[in-house]
JSON list of C-alpha atoms and ligand atoms in Angstrom, two decimals:
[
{"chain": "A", "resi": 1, "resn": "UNK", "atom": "CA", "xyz": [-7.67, 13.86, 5.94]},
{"chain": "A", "resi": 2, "resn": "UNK", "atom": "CA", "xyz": [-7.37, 10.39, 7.66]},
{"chain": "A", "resi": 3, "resn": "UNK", "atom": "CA", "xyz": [-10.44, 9.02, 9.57]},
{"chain": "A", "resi": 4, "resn": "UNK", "atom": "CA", "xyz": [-9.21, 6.97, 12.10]},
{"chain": "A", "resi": 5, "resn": "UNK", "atom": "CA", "xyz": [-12.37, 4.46, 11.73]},
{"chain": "A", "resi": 6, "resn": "UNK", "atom": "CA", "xyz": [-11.73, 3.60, 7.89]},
{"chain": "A", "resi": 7, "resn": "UNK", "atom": "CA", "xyz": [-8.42, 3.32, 8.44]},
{"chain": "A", "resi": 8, "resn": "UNK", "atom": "CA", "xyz": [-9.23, 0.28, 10.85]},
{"chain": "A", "resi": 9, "resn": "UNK", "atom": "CA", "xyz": [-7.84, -2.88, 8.72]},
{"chain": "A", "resi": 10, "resn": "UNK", "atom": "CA", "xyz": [-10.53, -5.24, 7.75]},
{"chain": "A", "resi": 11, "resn": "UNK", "atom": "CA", "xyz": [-10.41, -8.60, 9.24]},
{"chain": "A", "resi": 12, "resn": "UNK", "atom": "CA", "xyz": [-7.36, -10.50, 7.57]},
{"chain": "A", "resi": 13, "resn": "UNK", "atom": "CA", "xyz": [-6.76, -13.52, 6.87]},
{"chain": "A", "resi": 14, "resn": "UNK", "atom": "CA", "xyz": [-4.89, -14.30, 9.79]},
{"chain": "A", "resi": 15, "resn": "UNK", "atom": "CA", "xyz": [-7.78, -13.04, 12.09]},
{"chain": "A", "resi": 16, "resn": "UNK", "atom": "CA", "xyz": [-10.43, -15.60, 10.21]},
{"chain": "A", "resi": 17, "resn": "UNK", "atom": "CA", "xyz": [-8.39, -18.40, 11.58]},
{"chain": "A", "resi": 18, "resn": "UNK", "atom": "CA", "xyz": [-7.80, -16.57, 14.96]},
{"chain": "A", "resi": 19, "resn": "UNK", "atom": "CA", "xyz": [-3.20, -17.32, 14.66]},
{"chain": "A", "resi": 20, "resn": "UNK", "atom": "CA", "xyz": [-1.02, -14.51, 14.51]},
{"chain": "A", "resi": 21, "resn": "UNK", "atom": "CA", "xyz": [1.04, -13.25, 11.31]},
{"chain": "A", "resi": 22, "resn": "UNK", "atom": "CA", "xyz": [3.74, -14.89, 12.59]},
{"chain": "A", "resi": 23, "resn": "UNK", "atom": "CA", "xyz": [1.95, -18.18, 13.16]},
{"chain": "A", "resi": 24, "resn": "UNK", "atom": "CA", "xyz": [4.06, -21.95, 11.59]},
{"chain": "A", "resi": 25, "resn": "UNK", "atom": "CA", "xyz": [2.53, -23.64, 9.04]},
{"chain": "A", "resi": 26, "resn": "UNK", "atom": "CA", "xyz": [1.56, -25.76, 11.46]},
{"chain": "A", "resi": 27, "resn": "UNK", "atom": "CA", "xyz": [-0.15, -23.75, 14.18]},
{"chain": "A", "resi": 28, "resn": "UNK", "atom": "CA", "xyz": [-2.28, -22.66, 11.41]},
{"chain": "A", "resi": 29, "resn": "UNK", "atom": "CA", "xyz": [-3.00, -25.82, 10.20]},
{"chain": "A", "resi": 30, "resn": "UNK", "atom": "CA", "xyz": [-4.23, -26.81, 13.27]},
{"chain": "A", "resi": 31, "resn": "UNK", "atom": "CA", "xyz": [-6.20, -23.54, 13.99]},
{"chain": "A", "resi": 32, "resn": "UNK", "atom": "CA", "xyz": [-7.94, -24.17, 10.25]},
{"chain": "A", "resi": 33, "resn": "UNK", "atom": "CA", "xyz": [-8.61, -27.31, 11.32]},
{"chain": "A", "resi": 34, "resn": "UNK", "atom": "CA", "xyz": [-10.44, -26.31, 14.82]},
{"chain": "A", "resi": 35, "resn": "UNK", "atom": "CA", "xyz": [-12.09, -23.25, 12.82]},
{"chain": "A", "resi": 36, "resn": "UNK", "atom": "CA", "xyz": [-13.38, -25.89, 9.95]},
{"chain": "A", "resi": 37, "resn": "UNK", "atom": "CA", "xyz": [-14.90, -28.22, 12.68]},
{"chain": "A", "resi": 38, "resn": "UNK", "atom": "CA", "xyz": [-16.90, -25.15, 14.73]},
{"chain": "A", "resi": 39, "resn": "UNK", "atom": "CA", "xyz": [-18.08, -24.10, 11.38]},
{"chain": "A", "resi": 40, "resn": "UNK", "atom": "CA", "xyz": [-18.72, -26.58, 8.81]},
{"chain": "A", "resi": 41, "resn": "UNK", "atom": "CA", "xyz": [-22.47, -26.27, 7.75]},
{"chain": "A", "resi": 42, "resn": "UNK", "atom": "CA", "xyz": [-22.84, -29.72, 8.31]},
{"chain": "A", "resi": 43, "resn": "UNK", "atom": "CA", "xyz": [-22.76, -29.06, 12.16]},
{"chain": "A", "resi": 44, "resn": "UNK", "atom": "CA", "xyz": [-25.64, -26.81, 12.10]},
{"chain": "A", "resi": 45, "resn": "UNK", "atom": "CA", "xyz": [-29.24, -28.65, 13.05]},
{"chain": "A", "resi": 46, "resn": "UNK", "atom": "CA", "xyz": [-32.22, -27.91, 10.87]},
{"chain": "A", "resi": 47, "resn": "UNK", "atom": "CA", "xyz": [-33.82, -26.16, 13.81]},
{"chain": "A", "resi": 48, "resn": "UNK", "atom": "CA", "xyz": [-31.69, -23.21, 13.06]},
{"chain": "A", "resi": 49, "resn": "UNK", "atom": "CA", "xyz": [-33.02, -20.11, 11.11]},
{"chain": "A", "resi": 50, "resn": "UNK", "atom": "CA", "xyz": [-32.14, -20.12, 7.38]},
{"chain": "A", "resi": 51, "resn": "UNK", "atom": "CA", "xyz": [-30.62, -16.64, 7.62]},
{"chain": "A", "resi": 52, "resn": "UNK", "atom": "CA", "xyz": [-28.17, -18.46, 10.48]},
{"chain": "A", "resi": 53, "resn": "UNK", "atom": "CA", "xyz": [-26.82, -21.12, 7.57]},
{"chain": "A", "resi": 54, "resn": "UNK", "atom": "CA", "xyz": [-26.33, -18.14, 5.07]},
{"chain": "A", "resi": 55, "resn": "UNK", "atom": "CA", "xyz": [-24.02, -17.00, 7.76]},
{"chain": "A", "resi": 56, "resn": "UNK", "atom": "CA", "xyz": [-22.38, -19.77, 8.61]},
{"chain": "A", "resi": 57, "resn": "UNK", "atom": "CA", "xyz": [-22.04, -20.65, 4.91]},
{"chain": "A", "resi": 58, "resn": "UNK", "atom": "CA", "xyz": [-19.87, -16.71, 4.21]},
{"chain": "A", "resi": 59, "resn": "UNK", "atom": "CA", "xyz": [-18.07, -18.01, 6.99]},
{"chain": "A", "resi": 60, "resn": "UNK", "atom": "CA", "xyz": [-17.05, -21.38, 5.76]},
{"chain": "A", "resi": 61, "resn": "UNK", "atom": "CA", "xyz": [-15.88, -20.17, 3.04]},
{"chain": "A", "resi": 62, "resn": "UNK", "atom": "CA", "xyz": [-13.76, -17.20, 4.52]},
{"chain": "A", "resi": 63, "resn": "UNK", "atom": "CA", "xyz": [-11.98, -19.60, 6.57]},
{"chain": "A", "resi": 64, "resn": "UNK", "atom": "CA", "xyz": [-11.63, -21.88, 3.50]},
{"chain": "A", "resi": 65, "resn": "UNK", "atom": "CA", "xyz": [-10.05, -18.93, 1.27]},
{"chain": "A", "resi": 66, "resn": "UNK", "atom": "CA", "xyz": [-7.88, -18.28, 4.36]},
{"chain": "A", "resi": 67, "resn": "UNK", "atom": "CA", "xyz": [-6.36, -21.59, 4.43]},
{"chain": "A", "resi": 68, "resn": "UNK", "atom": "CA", "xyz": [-5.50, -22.15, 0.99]},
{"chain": "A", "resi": 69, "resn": "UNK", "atom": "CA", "xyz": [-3.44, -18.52, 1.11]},
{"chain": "A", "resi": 70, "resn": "UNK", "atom": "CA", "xyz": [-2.08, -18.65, 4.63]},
{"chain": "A", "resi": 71, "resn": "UNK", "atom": "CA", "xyz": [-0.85, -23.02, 3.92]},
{"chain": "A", "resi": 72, "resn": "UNK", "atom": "CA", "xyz": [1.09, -21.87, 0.67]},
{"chain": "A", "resi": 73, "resn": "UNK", "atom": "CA", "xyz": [4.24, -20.55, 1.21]},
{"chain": "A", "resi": 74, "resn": "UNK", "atom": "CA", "xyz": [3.84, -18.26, -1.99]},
{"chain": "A", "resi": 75, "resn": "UNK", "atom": "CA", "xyz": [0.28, -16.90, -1.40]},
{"chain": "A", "resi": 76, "resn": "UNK", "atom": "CA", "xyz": [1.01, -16.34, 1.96]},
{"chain": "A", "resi": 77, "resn": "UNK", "atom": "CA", "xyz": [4.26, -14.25, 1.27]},
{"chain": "A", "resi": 78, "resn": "UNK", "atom": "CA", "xyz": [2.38, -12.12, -1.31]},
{"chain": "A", "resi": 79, "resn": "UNK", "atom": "CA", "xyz": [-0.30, -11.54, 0.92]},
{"chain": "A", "resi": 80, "resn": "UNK", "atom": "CA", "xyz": [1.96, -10.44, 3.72]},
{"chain": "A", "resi": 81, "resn": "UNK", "atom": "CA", "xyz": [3.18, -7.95, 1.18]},
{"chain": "A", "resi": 82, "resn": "UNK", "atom": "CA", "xyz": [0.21, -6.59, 0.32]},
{"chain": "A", "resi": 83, "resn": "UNK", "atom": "CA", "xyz": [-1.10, -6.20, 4.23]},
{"chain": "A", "resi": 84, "resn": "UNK", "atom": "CA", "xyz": [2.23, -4.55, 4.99]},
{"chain": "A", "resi": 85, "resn": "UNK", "atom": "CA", "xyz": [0.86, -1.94, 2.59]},
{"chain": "A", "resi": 86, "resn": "UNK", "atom": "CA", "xyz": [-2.18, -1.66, 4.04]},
{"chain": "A", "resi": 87, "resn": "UNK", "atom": "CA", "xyz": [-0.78, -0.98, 7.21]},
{"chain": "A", "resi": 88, "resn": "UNK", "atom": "CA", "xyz": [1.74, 1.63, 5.42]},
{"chain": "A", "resi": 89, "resn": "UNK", "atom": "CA", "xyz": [-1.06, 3.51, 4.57]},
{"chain": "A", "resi": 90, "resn": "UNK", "atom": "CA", "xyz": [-2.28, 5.41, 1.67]},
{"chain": "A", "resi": 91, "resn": "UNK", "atom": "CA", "xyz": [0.16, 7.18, -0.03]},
{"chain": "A", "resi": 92, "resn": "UNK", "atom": "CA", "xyz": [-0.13, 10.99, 1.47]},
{"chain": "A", "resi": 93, "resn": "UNK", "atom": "CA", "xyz": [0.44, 13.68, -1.49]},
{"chain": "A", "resi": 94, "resn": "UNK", "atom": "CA", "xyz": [0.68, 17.15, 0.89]},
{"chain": "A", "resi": 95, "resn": "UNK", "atom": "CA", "xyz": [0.49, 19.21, -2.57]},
{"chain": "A", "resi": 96, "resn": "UNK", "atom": "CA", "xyz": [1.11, 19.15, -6.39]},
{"chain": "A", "resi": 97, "resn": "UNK", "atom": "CA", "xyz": [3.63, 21.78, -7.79]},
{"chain": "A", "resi": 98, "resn": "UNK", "atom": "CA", "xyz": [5.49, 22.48, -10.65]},
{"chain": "A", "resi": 99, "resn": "UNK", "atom": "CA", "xyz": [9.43, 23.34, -11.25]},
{"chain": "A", "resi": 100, "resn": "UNK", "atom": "CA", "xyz": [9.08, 27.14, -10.77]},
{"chain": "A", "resi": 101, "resn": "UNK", "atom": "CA", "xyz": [7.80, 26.89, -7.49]},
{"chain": "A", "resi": 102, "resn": "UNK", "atom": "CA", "xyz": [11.27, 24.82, -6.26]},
{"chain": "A", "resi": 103, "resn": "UNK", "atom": "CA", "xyz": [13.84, 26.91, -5.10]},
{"chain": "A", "resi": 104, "resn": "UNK", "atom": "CA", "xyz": [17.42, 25.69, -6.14]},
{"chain": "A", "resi": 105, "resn": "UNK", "atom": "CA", "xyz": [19.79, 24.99, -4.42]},
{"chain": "A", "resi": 106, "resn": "UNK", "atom": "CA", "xyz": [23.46, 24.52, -5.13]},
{"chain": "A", "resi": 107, "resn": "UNK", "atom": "CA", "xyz": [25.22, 22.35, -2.60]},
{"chain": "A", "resi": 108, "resn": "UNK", "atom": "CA", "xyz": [28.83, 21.86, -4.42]},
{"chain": "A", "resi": 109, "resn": "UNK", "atom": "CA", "xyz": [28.13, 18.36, -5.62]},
{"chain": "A", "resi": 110, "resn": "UNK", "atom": "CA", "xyz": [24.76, 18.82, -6.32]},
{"chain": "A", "resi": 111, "resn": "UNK", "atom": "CA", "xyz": [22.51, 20.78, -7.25]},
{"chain": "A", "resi": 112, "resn": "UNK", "atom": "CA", "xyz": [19.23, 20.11, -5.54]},
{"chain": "A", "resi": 113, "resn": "UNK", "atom": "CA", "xyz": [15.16, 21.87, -6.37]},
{"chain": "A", "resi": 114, "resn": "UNK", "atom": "CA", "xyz": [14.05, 21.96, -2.65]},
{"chain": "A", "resi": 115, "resn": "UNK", "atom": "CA", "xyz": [10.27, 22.92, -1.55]},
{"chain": "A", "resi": 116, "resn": "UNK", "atom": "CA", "xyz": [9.57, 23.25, 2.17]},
{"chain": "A", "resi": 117, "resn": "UNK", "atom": "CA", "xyz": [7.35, 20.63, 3.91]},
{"chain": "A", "resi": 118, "resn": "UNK", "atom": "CA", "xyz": [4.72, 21.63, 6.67]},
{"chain": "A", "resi": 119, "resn": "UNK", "atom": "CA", "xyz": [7.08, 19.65, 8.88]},
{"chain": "A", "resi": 120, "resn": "UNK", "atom": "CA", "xyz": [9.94, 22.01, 8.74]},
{"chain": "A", "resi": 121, "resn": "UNK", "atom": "CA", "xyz": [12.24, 19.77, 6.69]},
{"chain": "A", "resi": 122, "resn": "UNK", "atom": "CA", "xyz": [12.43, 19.88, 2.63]},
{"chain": "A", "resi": 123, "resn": "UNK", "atom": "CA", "xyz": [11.12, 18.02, -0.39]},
{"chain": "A", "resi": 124, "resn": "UNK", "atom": "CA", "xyz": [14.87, 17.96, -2.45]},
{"chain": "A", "resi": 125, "resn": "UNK", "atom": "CA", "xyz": [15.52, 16.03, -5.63]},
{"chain": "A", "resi": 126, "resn": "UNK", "atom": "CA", "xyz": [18.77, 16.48, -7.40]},
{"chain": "A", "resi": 127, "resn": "UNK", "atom": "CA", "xyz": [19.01, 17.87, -11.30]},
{"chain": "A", "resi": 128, "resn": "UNK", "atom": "CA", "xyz": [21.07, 14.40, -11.41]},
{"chain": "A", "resi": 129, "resn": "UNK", "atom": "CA", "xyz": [17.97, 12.62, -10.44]},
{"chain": "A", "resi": 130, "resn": "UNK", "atom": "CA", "xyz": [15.67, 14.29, -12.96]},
{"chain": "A", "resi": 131, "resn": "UNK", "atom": "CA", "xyz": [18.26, 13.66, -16.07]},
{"chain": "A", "resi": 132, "resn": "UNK", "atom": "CA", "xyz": [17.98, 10.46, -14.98]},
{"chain": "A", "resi": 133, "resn": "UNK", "atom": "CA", "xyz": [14.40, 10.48, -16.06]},
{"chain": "A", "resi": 134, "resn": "UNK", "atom": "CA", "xyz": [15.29, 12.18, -18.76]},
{"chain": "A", "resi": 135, "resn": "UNK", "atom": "CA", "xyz": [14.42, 16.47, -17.77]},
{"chain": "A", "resi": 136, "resn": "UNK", "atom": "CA", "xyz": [17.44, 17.99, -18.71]},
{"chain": "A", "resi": 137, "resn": "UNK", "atom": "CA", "xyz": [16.98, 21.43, -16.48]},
{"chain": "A", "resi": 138, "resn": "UNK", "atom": "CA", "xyz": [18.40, 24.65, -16.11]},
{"chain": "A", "resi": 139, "resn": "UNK", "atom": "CA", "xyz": [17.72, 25.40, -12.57]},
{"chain": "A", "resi": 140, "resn": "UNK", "atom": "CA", "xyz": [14.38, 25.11, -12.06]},
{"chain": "A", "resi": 141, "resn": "UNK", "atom": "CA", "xyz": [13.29, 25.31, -15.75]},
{"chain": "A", "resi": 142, "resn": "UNK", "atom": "CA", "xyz": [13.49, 23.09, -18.50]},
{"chain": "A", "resi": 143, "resn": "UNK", "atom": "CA", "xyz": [16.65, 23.30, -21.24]},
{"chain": "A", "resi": 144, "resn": "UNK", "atom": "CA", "xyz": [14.36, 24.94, -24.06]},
{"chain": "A", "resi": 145, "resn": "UNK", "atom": "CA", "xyz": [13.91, 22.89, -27.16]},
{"chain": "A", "resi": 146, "resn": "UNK", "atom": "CA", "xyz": [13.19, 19.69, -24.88]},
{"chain": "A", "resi": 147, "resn": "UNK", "atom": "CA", "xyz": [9.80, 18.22, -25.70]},
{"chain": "A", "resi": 148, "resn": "UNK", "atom": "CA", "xyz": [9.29, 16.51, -21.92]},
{"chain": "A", "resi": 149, "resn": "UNK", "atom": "CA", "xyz": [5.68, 15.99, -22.80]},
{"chain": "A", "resi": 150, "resn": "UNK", "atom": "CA", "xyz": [6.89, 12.73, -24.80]},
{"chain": "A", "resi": 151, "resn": "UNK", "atom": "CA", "xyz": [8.53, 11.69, -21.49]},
{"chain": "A", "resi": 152, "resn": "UNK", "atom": "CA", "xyz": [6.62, 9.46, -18.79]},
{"chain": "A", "resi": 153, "resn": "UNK", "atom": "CA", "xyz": [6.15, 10.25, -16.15]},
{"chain": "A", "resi": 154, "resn": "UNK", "atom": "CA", "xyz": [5.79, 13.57, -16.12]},
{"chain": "A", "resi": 155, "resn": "UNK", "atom": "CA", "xyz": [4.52, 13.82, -12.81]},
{"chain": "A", "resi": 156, "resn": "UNK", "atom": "CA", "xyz": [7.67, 13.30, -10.15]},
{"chain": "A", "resi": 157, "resn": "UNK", "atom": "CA", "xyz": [6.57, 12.20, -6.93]},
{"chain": "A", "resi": 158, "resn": "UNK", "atom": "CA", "xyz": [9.54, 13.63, -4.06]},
{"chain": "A", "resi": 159, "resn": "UNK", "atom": "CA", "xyz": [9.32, 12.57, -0.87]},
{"chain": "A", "resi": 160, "resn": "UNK", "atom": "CA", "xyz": [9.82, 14.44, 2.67]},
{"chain": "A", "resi": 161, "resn": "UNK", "atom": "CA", "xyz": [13.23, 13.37, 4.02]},
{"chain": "A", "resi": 162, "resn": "UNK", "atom": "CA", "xyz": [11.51, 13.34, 7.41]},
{"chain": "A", "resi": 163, "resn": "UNK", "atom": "CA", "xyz": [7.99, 13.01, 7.32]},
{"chain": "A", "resi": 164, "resn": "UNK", "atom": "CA", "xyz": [5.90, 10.44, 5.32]},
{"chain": "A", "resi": 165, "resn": "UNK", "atom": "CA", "xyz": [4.49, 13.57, 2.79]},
{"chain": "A", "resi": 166, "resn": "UNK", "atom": "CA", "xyz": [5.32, 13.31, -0.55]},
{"chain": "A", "resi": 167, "resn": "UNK", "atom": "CA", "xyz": [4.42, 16.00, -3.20]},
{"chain": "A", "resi": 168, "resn": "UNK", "atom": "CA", "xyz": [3.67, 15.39, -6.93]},
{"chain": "A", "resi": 169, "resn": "UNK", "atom": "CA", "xyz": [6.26, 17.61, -9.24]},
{"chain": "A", "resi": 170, "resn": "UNK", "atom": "CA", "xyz": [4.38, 18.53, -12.70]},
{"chain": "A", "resi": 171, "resn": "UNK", "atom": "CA", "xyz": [7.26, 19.28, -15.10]},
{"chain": "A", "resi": 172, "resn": "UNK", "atom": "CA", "xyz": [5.74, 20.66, -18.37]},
{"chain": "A", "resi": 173, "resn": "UNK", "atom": "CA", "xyz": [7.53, 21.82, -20.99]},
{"chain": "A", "resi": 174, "resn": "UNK", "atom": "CA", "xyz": [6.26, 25.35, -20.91]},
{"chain": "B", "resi": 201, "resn": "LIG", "atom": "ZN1", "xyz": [8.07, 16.57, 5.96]}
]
């Protein structure tokens, strides 16, 4: 199940320096620079509790890290990458089956193993697919005399055509 309050994305890099994803180069210079200069442990006076510099200090530095991602072009493109999968979510696997519970279906062109989703549509993969990876099938069994447990993966993950589920196919060779 998804809890709504872990799912909550943890401050990013572009919130530590207060610009949005889509901030220039330069607006986040500028913003690092601002950040840097309401922060730097210098600033604080010695009247301040200790605990205060420790976090002032974590802060420094997350707004240090921040910069040197978000001002290179590189970093920052591989870091967009890996929020947008954040934000994507956790993969969702609604179940794990094997071939025999597929039913098969022969559409002229292709023949397809289809297992209904809880949305209504189907989880469909085409015997053309799975040669591909090297399961020469029958249906839904396995051409007999094929060892598939020397094949990786064995575990096929299909995705819903309409929804975001995806189910994990265990082909074995029994
Ligand atoms: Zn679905």
């Amino acid at each position: 199940m998804l809890h709504p309050a872990e799912e909550r994305a943890q401050e990013t890099y572009y919130d530590v320096l207060c610009v949005e994803e889509t901030a220039s180069y330069e607006e986040i210079r500028a913003h690092y620079k601002a950040a840097v200069l309401r922060s730097h442990p210098d600033k604080l006076s010695s009247k301040q509790a200790i605990g205060d510099h420790q976090v002032v200090q974590e802060r420094f530095l997350k707004i240090h890290k921040a910069w040197e991602v978000l001002s290179d072009a590189e970093l920052r493109a591989a870091y967009d990458r890996h929020l947008k999968g954040l934000k994507s979510g956790p993969s969702v696997y609604a179940d794990e089956i094997e071939l025999k519970d597929m039913s098969v279906s022969d559409c002229g062109d292709a023949v397809e193993l289809i297992f209904p989703c809880r949305c209504g549509d189907n989880f469909s993969i085409t015997l053309d697919e799975l040669e591909e990876m090297g399961f020469l099938l029958d249906g839904n069994r396995v051409l007999e005399g094929q060892d598939v447990s020397d094949l990786a993966p064995v575990s096929v993950t299909i995705s819903c055509s309409s929804c975001s589920l995806m189910i994990c196919l265990r082909i074995d060779s029994t």
